[in-house]
PDB file of C-alpha atoms in Angstrom:
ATOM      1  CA  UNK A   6       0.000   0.000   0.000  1.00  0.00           C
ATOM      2  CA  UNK A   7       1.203   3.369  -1.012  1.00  0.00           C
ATOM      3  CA  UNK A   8       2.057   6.165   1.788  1.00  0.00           C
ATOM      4  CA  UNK A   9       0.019   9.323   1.040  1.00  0.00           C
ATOM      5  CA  UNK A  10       1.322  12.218  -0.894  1.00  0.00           C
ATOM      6  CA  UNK A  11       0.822  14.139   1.796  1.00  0.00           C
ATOM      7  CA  UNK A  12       2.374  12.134   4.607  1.00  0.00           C
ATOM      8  CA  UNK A  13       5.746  11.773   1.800  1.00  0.00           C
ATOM      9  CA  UNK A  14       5.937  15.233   1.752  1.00  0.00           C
ATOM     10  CA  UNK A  15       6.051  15.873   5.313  1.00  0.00           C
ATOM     11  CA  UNK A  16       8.710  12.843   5.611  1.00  0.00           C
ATOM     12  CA  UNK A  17      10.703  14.848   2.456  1.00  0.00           C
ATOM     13  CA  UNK A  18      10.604  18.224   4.588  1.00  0.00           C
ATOM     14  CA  UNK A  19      12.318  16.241   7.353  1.00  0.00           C
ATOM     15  CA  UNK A  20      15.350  14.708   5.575  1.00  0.00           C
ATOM     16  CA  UNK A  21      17.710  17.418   5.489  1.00  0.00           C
ATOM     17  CA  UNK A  22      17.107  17.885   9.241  1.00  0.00           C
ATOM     18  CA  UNK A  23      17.421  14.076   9.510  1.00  0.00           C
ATOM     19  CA  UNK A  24      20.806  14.647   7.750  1.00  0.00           C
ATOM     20  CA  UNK A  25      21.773  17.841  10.080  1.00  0.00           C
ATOM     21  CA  UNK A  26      21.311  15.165  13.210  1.00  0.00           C
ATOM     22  CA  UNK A  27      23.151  12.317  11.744  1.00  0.00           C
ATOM     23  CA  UNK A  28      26.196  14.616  10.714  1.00  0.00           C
ATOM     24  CA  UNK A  29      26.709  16.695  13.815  1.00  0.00           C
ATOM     25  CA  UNK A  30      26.092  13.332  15.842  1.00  0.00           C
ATOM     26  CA  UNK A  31      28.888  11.468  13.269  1.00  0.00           C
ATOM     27  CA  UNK A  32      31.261  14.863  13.975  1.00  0.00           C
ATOM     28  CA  UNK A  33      31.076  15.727  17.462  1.00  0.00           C
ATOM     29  CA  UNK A  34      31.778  11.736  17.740  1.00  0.00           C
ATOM     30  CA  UNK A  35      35.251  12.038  15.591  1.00  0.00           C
ATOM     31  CA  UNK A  36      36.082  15.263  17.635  1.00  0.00           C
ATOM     32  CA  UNK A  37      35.932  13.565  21.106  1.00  0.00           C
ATOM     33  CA  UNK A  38      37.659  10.224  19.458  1.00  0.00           C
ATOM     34  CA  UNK A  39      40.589  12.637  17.987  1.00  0.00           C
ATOM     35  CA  UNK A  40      40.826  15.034  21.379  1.00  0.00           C
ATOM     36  CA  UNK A  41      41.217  11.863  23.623  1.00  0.00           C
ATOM     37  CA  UNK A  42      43.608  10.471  21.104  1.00  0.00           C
ATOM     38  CA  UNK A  43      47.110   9.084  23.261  1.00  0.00           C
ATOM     39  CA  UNK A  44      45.113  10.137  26.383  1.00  0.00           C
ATOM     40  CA  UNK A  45      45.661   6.317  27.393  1.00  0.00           C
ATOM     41  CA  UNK A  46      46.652   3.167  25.579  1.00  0.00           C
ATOM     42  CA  UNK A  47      43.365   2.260  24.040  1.00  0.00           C
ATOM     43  CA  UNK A  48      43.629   5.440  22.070  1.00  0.00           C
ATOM     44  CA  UNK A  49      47.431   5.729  21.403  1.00  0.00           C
ATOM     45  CA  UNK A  50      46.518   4.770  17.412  1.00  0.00           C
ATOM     46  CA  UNK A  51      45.055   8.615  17.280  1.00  0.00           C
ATOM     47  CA  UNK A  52      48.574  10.657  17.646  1.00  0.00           C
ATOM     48  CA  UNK A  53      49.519  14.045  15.829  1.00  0.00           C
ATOM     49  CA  UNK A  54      52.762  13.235  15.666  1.00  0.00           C
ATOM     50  CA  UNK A  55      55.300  10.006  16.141  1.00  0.00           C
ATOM     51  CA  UNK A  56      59.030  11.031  17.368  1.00  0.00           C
ATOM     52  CA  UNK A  57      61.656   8.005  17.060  1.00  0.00           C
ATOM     53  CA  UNK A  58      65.312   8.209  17.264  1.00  0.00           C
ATOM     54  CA  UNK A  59      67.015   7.931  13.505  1.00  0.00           C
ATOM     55  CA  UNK A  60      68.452   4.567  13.223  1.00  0.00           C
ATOM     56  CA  UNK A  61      70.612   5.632  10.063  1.00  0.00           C
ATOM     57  CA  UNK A  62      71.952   8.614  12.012  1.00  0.00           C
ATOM     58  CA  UNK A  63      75.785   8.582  12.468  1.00  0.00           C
ATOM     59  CA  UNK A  64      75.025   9.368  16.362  1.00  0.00           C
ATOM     60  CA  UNK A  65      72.548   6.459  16.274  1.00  0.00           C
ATOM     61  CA  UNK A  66      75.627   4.133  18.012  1.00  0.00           C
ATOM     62  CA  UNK A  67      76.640   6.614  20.354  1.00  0.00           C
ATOM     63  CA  UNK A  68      72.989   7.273  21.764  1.00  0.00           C
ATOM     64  CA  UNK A  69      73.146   3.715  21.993  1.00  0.00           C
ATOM     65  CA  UNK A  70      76.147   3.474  23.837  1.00  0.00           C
ATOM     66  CA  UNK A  71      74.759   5.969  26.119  1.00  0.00           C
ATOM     67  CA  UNK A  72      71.411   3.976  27.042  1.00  0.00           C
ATOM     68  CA  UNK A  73      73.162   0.788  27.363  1.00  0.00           C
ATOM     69  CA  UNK A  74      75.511   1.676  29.554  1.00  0.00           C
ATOM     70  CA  UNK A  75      72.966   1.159  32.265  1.00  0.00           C
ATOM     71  CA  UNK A  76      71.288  -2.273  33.477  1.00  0.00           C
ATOM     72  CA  UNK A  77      67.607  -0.279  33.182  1.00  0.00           C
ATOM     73  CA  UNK A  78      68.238   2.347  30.673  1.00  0.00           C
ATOM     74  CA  UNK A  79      69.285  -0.358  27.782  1.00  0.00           C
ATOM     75  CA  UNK A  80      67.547  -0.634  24.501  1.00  0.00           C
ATOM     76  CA  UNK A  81      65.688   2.370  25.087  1.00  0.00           C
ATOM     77  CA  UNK A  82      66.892   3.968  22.290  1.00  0.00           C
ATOM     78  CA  UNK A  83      64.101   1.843  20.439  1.00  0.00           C
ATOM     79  CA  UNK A  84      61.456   3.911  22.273  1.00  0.00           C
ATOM     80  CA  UNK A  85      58.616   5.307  19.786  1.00  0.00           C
ATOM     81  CA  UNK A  86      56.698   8.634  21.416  1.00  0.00           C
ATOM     82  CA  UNK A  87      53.302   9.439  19.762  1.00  0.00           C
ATOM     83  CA  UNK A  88      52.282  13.042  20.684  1.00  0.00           C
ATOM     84  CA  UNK A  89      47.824  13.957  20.586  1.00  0.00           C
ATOM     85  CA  UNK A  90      45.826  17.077  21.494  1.00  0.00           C
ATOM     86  CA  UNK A  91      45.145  15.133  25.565  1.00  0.00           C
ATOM     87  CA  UNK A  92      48.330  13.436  26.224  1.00  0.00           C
ATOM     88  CA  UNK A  93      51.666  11.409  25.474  1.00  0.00           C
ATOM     89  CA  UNK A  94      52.133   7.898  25.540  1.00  0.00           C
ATOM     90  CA  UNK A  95      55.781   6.332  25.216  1.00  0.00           C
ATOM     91  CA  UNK A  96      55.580   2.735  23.050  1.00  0.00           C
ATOM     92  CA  UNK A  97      58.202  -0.150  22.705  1.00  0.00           C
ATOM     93  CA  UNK A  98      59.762   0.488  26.436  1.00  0.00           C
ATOM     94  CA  UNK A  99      61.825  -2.266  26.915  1.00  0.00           C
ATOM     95  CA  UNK A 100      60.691  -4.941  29.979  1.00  0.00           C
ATOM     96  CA  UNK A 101      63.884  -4.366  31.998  1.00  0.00           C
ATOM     97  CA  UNK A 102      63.413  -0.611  32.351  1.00  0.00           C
ATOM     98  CA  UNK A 103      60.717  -1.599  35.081  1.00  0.00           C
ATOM     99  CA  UNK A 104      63.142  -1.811  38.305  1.00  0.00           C
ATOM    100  CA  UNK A 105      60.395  -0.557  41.063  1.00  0.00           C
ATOM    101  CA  UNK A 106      57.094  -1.953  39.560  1.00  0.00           C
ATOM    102  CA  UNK A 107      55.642  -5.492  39.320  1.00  0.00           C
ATOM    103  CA  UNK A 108      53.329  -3.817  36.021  1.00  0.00           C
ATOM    104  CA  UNK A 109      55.624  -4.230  32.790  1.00  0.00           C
ATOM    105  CA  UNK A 110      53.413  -2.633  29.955  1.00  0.00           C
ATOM    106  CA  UNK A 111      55.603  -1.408  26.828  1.00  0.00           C
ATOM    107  CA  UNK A 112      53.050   1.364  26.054  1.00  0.00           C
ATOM    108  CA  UNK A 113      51.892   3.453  28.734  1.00  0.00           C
ATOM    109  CA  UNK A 114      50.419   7.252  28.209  1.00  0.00           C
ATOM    110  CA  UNK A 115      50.095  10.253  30.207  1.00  0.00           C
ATOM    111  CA  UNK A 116      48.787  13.596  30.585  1.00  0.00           C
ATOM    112  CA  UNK A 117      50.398  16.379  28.711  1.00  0.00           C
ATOM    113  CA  UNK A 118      50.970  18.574  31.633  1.00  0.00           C
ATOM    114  CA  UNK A 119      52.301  16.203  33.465  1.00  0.00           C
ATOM    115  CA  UNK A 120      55.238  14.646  31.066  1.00  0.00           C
ATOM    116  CA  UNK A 121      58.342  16.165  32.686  1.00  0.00           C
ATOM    117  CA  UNK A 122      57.199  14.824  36.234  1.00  0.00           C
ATOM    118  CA  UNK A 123      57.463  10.976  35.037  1.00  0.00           C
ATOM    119  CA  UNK A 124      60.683   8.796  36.333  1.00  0.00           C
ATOM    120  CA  UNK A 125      61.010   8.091  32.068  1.00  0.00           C
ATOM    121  CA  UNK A 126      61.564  11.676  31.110  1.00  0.00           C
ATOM    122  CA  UNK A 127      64.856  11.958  32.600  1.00  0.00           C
ATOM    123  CA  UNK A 128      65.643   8.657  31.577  1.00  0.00           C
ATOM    124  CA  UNK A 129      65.191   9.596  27.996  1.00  0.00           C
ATOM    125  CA  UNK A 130      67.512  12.861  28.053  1.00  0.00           C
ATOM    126  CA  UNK A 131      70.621  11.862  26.254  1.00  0.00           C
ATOM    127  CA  UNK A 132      73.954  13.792  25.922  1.00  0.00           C
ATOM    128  CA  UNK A 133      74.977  14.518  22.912  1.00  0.00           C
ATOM    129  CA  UNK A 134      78.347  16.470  23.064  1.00  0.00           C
ATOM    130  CA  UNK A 135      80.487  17.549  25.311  1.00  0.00           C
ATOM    131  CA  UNK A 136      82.370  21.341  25.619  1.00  0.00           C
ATOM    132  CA  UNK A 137      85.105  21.882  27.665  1.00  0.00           C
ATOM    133  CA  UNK A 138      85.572  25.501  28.970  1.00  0.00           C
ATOM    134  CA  UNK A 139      88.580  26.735  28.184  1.00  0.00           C
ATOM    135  CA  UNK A 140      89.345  27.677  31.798  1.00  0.00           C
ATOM    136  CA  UNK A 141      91.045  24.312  32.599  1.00  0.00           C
ATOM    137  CA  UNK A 142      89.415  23.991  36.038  1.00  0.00           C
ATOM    138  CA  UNK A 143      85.897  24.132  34.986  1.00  0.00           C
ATOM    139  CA  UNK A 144      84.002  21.245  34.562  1.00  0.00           C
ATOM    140  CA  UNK A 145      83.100  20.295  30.602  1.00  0.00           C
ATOM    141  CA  UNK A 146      79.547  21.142  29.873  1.00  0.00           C
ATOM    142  CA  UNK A 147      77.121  18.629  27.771  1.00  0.00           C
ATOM    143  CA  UNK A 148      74.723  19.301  25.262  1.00  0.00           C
ATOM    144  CA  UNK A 149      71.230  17.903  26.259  1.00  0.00           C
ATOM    145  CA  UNK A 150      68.741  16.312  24.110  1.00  0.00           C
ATOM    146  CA  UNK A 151      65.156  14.885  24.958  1.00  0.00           C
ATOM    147  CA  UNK A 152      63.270  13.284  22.613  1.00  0.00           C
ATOM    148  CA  UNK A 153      60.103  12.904  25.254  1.00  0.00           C
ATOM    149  CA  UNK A 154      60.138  17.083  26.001  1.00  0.00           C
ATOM    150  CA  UNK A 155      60.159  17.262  21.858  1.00  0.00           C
ATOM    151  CA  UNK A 156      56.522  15.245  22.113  1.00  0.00           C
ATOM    152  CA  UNK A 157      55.941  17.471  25.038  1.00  0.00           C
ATOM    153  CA  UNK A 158      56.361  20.758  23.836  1.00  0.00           C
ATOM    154  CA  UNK A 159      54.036  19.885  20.548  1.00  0.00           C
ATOM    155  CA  UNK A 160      51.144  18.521  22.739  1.00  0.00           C
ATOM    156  CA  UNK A 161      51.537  21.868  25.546  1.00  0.00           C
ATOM    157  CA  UNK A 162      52.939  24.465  23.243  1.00  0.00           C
ATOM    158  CA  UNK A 163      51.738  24.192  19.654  1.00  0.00           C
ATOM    159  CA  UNK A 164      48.919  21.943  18.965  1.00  0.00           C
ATOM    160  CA  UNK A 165      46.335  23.450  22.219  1.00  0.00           C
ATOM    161  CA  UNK A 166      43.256  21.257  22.694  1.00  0.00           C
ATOM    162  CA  UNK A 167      41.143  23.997  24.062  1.00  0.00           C
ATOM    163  CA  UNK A 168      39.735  24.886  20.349  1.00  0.00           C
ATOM    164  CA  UNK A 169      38.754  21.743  20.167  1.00  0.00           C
ATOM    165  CA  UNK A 170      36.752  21.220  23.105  1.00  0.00           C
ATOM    166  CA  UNK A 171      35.015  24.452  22.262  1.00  0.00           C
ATOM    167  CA  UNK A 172      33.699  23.247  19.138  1.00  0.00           C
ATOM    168  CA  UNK A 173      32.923  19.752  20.379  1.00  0.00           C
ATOM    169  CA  UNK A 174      30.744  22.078  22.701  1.00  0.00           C
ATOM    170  CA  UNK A 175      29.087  23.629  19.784  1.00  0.00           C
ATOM    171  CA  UNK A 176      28.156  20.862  18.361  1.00  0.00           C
ATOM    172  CA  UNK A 177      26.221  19.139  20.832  1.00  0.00           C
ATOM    173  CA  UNK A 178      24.547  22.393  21.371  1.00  0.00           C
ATOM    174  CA  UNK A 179      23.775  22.058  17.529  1.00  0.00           C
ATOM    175  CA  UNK A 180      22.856  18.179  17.573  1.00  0.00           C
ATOM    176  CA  UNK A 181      20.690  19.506  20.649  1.00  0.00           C
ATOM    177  CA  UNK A 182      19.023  22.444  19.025  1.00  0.00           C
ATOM    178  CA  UNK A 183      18.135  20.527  15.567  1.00  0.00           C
ATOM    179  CA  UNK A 184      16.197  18.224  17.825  1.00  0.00           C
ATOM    180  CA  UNK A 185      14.047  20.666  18.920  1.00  0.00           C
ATOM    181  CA  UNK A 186      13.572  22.446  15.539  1.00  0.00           C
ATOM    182  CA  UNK A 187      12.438  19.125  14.447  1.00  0.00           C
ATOM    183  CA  UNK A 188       9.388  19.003  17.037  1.00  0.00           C
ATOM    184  CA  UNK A 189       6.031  20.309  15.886  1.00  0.00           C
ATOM    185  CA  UNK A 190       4.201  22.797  17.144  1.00  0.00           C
ATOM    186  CA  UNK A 191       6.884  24.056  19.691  1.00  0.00           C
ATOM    187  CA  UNK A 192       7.282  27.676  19.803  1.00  0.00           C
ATOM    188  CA  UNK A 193       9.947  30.301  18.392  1.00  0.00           C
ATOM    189  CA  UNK A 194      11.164  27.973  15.168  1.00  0.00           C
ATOM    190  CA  UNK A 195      12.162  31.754  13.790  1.00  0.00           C
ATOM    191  CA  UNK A 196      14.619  32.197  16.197  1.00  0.00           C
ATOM    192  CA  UNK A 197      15.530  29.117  16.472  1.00  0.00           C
ATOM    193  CA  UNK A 198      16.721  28.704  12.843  1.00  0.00           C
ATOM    194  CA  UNK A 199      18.584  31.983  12.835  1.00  0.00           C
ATOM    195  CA  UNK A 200      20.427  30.183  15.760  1.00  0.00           C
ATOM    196  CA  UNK A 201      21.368  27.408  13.561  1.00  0.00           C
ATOM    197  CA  UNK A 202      22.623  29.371  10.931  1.00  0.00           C
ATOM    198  CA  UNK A 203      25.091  31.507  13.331  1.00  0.00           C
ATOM    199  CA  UNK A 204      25.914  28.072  15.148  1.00  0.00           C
ATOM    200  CA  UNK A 205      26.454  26.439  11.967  1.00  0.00           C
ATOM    201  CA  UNK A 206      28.947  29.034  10.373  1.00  0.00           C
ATOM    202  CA  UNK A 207      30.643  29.262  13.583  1.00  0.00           C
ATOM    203  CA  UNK A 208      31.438  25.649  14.207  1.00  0.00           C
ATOM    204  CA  UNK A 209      32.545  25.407  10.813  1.00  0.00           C
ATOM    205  CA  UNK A 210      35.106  28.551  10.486  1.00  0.00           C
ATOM    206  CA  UNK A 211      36.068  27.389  14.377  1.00  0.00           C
ATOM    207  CA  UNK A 212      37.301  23.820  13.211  1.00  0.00           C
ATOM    208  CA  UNK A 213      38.468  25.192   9.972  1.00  0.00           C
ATOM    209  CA  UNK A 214      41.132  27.677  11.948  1.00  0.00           C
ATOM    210  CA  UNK A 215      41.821  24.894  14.196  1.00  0.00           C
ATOM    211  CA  UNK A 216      42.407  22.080  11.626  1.00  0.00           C
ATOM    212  CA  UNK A 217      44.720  24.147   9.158  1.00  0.00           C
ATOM    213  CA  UNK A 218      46.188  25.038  12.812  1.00  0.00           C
ATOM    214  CA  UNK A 219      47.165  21.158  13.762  1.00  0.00           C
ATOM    215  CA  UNK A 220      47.644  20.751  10.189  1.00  0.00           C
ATOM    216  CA  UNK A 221      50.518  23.660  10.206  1.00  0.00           C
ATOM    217  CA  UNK A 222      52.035  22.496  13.374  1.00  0.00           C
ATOM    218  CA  UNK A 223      52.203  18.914  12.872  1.00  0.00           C
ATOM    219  CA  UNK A 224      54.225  19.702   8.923  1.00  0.00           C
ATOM    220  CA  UNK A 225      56.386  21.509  10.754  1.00  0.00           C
ATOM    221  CA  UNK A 226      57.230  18.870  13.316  1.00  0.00           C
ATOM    222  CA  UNK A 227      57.991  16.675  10.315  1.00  0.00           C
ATOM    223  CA  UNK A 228      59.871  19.176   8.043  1.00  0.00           C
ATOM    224  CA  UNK A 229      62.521  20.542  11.225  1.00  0.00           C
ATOM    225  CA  UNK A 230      62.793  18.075  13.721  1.00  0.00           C
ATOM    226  CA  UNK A 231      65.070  15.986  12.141  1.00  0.00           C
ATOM    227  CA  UNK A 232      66.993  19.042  10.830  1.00  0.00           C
ATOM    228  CA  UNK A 233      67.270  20.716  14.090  1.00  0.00           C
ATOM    229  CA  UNK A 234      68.534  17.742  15.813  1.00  0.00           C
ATOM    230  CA  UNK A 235      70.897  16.943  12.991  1.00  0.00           C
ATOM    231  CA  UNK A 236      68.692  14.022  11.778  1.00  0.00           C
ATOM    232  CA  UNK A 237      69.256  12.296  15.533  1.00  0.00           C
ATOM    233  CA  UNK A 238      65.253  12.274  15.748  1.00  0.00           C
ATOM    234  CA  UNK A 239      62.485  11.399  12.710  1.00  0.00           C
ATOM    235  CA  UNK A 240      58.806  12.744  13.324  1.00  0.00           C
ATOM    236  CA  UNK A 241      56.168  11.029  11.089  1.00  0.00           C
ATOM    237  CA  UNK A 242      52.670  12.980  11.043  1.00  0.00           C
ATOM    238  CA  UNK A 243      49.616  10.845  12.372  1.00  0.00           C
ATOM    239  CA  UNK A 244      47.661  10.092   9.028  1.00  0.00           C
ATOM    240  CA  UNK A 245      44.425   8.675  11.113  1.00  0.00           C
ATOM    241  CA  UNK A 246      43.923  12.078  13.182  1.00  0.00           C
ATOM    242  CA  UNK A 247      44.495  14.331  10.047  1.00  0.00           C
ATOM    243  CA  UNK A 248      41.468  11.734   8.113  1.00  0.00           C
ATOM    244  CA  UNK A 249      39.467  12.180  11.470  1.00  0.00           C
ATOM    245  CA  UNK A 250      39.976  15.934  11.620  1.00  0.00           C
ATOM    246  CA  UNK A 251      39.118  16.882   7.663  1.00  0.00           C
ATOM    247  CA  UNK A 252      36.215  14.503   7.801  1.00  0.00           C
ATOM    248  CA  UNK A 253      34.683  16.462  10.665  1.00  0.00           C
ATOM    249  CA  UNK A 254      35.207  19.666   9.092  1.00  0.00           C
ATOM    250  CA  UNK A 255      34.198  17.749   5.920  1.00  0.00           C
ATOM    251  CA  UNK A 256      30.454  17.528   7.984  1.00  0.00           C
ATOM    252  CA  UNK A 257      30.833  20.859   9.711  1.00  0.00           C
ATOM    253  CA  UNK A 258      30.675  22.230   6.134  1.00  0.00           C
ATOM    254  CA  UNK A 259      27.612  20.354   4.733  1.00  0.00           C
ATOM    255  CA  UNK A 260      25.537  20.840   7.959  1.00  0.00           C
ATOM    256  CA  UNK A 261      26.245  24.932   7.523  1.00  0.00           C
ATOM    257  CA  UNK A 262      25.254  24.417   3.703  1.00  0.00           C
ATOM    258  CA  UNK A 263      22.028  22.319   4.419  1.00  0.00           C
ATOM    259  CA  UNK A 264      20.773  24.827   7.293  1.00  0.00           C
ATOM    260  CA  UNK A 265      21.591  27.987   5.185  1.00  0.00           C
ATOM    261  CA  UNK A 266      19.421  26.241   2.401  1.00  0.00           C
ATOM    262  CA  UNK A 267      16.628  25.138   4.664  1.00  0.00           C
ATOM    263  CA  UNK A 268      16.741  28.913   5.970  1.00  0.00           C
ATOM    264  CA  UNK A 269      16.623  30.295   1.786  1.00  0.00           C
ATOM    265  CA  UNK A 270      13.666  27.248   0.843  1.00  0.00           C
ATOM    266  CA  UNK A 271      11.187  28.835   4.247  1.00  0.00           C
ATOM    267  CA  UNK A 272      11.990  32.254   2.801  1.00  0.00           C
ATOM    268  CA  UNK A 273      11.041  31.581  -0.847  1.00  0.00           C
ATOM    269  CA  UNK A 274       7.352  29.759   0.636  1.00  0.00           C
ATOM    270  CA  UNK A 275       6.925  32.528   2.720  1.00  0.00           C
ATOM    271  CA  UNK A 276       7.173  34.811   0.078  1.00  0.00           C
ATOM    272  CA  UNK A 277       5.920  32.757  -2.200  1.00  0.00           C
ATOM    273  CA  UNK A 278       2.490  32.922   0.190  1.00  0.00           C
ATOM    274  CA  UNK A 279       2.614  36.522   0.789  1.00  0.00           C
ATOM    275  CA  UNK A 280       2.397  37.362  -2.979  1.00  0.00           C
ATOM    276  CA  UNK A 281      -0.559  34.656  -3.273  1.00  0.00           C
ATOM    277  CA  UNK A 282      -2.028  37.134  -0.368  1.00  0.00           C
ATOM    278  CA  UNK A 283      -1.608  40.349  -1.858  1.00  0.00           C
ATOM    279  CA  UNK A 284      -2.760  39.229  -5.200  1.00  0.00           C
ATOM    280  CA  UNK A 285      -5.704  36.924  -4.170  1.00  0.00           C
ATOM    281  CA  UNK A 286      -6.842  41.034  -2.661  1.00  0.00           C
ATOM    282  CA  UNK A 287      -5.761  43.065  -5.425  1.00  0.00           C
ATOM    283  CA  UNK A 288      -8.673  43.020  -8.017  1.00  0.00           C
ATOM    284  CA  UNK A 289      -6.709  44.609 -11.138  1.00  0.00           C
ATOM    285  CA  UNK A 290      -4.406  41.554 -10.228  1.00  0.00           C
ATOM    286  CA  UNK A 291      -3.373  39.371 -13.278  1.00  0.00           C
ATOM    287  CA  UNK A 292      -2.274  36.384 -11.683  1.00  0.00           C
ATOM    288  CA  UNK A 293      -5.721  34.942 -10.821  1.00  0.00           C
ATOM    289  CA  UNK A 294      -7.559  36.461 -14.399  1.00  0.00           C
ATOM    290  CA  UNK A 295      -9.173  33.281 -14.968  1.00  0.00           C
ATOM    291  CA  UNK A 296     -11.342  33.710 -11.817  1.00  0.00           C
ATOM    292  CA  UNK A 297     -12.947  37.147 -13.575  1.00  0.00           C
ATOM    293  CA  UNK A 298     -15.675  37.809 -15.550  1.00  0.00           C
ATOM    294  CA  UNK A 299     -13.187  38.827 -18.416  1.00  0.00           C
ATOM    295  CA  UNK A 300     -11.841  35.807 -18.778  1.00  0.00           C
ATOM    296  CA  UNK A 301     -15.248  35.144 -21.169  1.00  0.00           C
ATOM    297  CA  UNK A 302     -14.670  37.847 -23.359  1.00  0.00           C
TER     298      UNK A 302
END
């Protein structure tokens, strides 16, 4: 049995709402996957960036040399740190670096404030040269190199998660307020779509600023890291939060474009109706000729 016309055409006028829901639900769902991202070890797969020491470099046996010359320290040259928008986590740590706990995980993750407190940081710094002064009784002074406070720095410094949050905000609140516009017969739909439309373009230039942001910071990780630690350290750009992050905006963008064209459709009936109006009470009206008594002549 067929659906009435009618009843299809209400269904029809519902669909690009329908879409509006299943988008900002789909986006605000990729944002909080990509902002948790190497927050713990069930997310470590979503980094920005991956830092690993250069096995090809020159210095690659002396760094080494360095880590193996103690009992706990050894093989952690092998270390892998992934850097996201939440935290840090620190892969492939060998099982004898664990002198003082019974738990011997080689991935474990951390907050991004809180990276220069752990026992591993220090651990991690490695000395690269040495300089002695050329007063004969001063001690020779090292040059220091971290490869953990190079994860840190992009997670506290350059890539800030508070953008994201904000819009993750905003889109709820837009998820929230398409429900309601969807609702019959509840009151101010007027404002409520010129709410949309603001909230819309807003979320959209937001994430657009703060994906060309991450997008910016993490090239530049890869193009000068390993130049500016004469190729000691590689970074390699997370490819599965850069998808996440344009596919959001990807949404962002068509929910703005569907709302803006709901908004344009209810203007052109409106007006549509108002001109029936005025010429339905204008008798020297053309429009509806075939309803006067000239029409016979």
């Amino acid at each position: 049995m067929f659906l009435p016309i009618s009843l299809l055409y209400k269904i029809g006028q519902r669909i690009p709402r329908v879409l509006i829901l299943t988008t900002s639900f789909i986006s605000a769902f990729i944002l909080v996957f990509l902002l948790v991202g190497c927050y713990n070890v069930s997310q470590s797969s979503t980094y920005l960036v991956k830092y690993q020491f250069n096995t090809e470099s020159p210095l690659y046996s002396v760094i080494s040399t360095q880590f193996n010359s103690q009992n706990y320290t050894g093989d952690l040259e092998d270390v892998k740190i992934l850097s996201g928008y939440m935290g840090v986590c620190v892969d492939n740590i060998p099982a004898d670096y664990y002198r003082n706990s019974s738990t011997k995980s080689s991935k474990v993750c951390f907050n991004r404030k809180k990276v220069d407190d752990m026992e591993i940081y220090d651990d991690l710094t490695i000395k690269i040269f040495n300089f002695k002064s050329s007063n004969s009784t001063d001690e020779s002074q090292s040059s220091d190199l971290n490869i953990l406070d190079l994860a840190h720095q992009n997670s506290e410094e350059l890539v800030h998660p508070y953008l994201l949050m904000v819009v993750i905000i905003f889109t709820i609140l837009l998820f929230g307020i398409t429900f309601y516009a969807m609702i019959p017969k509840l009151p101010f739909k007027n404002q409520v779509q010129l709410i949309l439309m603001g909230l819309s373009a807003v979320i959209t230039l937001l994430w657009a600023i703060g994906a060309i942001w991450a997008h910016v910071a993490i090239n530049c990780n890869v193009s000068l890291i390993s130049r500016a630690s004469m190729n000691i350290i590689t970074a390699e750009k997370g490819t599965k939060s850069q998808a996440l992050s344009w596919t959001a905006f990807s949404f962002m963008l068509i929910d703005c474009i569907i709302i803006w064209m709901i908004y344009f459709r209810d203007r052109k009936k409106l007006n549509d109706k108002l001109d029936d109006v005025k010429s339905g009470r204008n008798p020297f009206s053309n429009k509806y000729a075939s309803d006067t008594t000239l029409a016979g002549v």
